[in-house]
Amino acid sequence: MERGVKRTIKTYNEIAEIYDRLQYSTDVSEEIIESFLRKFQGQYLLDVGCGPGNDTGVFVEYGLDVSGIDLSERLLRLATGNVPQSSFLLMDMRRPAMKDGSFDGLWVCSSFIHIPRRDAGATMKEFARVLKPDGLMFINVMEGEREGKFKSRLYLDKERFFTDYSVNDFRKMIEDEGFEIVDEMIGRERK
């Protein structure tokens, strides 16, 4: 495993409790979740890079059967405590050990940003593989040109690896892997 990815996992293990508190206080926009749910026609959802399980918990409240995967053992322990009715697995999203067509939907919120660009296309192929043919995926990234390790004072100046994309490059990657874009939102991260 690459040093940047290993460092990111180590950082999330070190800041798990802080991250959990901050994520619950700055949850994903209800508008985005509701937009996804209006289009979602299934029951089985995979929360890819689930962290402490805050989004998993929201989807469970809507009656969905949700599983979560992450590479941070400490975040997964928190997720299990936060959402005991879901199953959580220590697993790399780049190589999910799941059967083809296992899920009606994938929720890839603020996690694909940690995948190195050289692994992005293969990871998208894996997403397509575990998603049912008529399934729905939500995925978000940050717009920009950076790729590498960066620090944040919010998270104790610990390094995490990030990859940004131009809007056109990300659209092309999604379409190249056979996905159809059914909705798109371009916005700026709130400070």
XYZ file of C-alpha atoms in Angstrom:
191
model
C 0.000 0.000 0.000
C 1.281 3.469 -0.889
C 2.758 5.699 1.800
C 0.151 8.441 1.250
C -2.734 6.014 1.742
C -1.024 4.420 4.767
C -0.465 7.871 6.287
C -4.128 8.752 5.745
C -5.295 5.565 7.483
C -2.900 6.243 10.366
C -4.196 9.808 10.648
C -7.835 8.698 10.746
C -6.957 6.160 13.439
C -5.259 8.938 15.435
C -8.072 11.489 15.056
C -11.073 9.131 15.008
C -12.889 10.623 18.005
C -12.310 14.218 16.832
C -13.448 13.315 13.330
C -16.554 11.611 14.716
C -17.534 14.700 16.733
C -16.907 17.074 13.841
C -18.711 14.915 11.291
C -21.824 14.666 13.430
C -21.836 18.415 13.921
C -21.352 19.186 10.199
C -23.462 16.463 8.588
C -23.966 16.063 4.866
C -26.615 18.353 3.485
C -30.093 16.916 3.861
C -30.789 18.267 0.379
C -28.112 15.981 -1.127
C -29.328 12.915 0.749
C -32.963 13.616 -0.134
C -32.043 14.121 -3.797
C -30.268 10.736 -3.780
C -33.201 9.024 -2.055
C -35.717 10.427 -4.572
C -33.833 8.575 -7.326
C -32.829 5.489 -5.324
C -35.053 2.491 -6.059
C -33.382 -0.169 -3.951
C -32.906 -1.505 -0.455
C -29.208 -2.475 -0.208
C -26.711 0.373 0.065
C -22.942 0.303 0.550
C -21.438 3.289 2.373
C -17.941 3.388 0.854
C -15.462 4.998 3.225
C -18.135 5.138 5.915
C -15.957 6.699 8.618
C -17.821 6.836 11.953
C -21.100 5.896 10.233
C -22.960 9.211 10.338
C -24.351 8.871 6.803
C -24.971 5.162 7.372
C -27.179 6.082 10.330
C -29.217 8.536 8.260
C -29.899 5.901 5.607
C -30.844 3.322 8.259
C -33.383 5.829 9.616
C -34.920 5.832 6.118
C -35.321 2.052 6.361
C -32.462 0.959 4.116
C -30.209 -2.048 4.681
C -26.776 -0.396 4.811
C -23.281 -1.858 5.061
C -20.158 0.228 5.497
C -16.531 -0.230 4.559
C -13.478 1.753 5.647
C -9.749 1.225 6.221
C -9.617 2.890 9.645
C -10.129 0.348 12.415
C -10.905 3.055 14.977
C -13.498 4.731 12.758
C -15.122 1.339 12.155
C -15.316 0.717 15.920
C -17.053 4.085 16.296
C -19.392 3.278 13.389
C -20.344 -0.026 14.995
C -21.228 1.817 18.204
C -23.012 4.647 16.385
C -25.067 2.378 14.090
C -25.233 -1.106 15.677
C -27.929 -2.296 13.239
C -25.503 -2.079 10.281
C -22.522 -4.229 9.386
C -19.103 -2.641 8.982
C -16.054 -4.214 7.363
C -12.376 -3.290 7.235
C -11.953 -3.149 3.470
C -10.171 -1.163 0.754
C -12.641 0.480 -1.644
C -10.142 -0.095 -4.448
C -10.643 -3.860 -4.099
C -13.971 -4.564 -2.378
C -14.240 -8.277 -1.580
C -17.912 -8.480 -2.541
C -19.896 -10.331 -5.146
C -20.766 -8.724 -8.459
C -24.033 -6.805 -8.346
C -24.323 -6.954 -4.542
C -25.761 -3.467 -4.025
C -28.623 -1.349 -5.311
C -26.633 1.755 -4.451
C -23.235 3.099 -3.471
C -22.749 6.149 -1.274
C -19.177 7.387 -1.807
C -19.169 10.578 0.218
C -15.881 12.329 0.938
C -13.841 9.143 0.603
C -12.860 8.829 -3.078
C -10.829 12.019 -2.494
C -8.220 9.837 -0.743
C -7.651 7.522 -3.746
C -4.468 8.171 -5.749
C -5.226 9.283 -9.306
C -3.435 6.221 -10.744
C -5.961 3.972 -8.912
C -9.068 6.023 -9.727
C -10.170 4.274 -12.946
C -9.679 0.772 -11.530
C -11.585 1.792 -8.398
C -14.479 3.037 -10.550
C -14.477 -0.336 -12.342
C -14.818 -2.039 -8.958
C -17.701 0.273 -8.049
C -19.429 -0.693 -11.306
C -18.792 -4.376 -10.557
C -20.398 -4.435 -7.080
C -23.296 -2.184 -8.157
C -26.350 -3.755 -9.779
C -26.768 -2.774 -13.454
C -29.639 -0.394 -12.661
C -28.055 0.804 -9.402
C -27.388 4.364 -8.306
C -24.138 5.850 -7.023
C -23.482 9.143 -5.278
C -19.857 10.249 -5.386
C -18.219 13.549 -4.569
C -14.730 14.954 -5.005
C -13.020 18.300 -4.603
C -12.325 20.463 -7.610
C -8.714 21.363 -8.226
C -5.304 20.124 -9.295
C -3.653 18.928 -6.083
C -2.553 15.402 -5.340
C -0.530 14.566 -2.281
C -0.393 14.780 1.502
C -1.835 17.846 3.201
C -2.376 18.942 6.789
C -5.360 20.564 8.463
C -5.288 22.466 11.768
C -8.809 21.193 12.349
C -7.374 17.670 12.571
C -4.281 18.367 14.714
C -2.042 19.080 11.691
C -1.992 15.385 10.818
C -1.359 14.539 7.157
C -3.972 13.027 4.870
C -3.668 12.208 1.170
C -6.006 14.004 -1.269
C -6.627 13.915 -5.010
C -8.634 16.687 -6.664
C -10.161 16.673 -10.159
C -11.279 19.121 -12.779
C -15.005 18.886 -13.482
C -14.418 17.683 -17.045
C -11.812 15.071 -16.072
C -14.076 13.625 -13.393
C -17.093 13.504 -15.738
C -14.971 11.710 -18.342
C -13.710 9.132 -15.821
C -17.252 8.371 -14.667
C -18.553 8.006 -18.215
C -15.497 5.990 -19.344
C -16.385 3.370 -16.726
C -19.922 3.031 -18.076
C -21.783 5.195 -15.583
C -24.493 7.579 -16.717
C -24.554 10.929 -14.919
C -28.155 11.515 -13.853
C -27.572 14.572 -11.677
C -24.689 16.875 -10.968
C -23.984 19.592 -8.457
C -20.940 21.814 -8.524
C -20.295 23.827 -5.422
C -17.683 25.086 -3.076
C -16.760 23.559 0.259
C -18.104 25.591 3.148
C -15.431 27.102 5.399
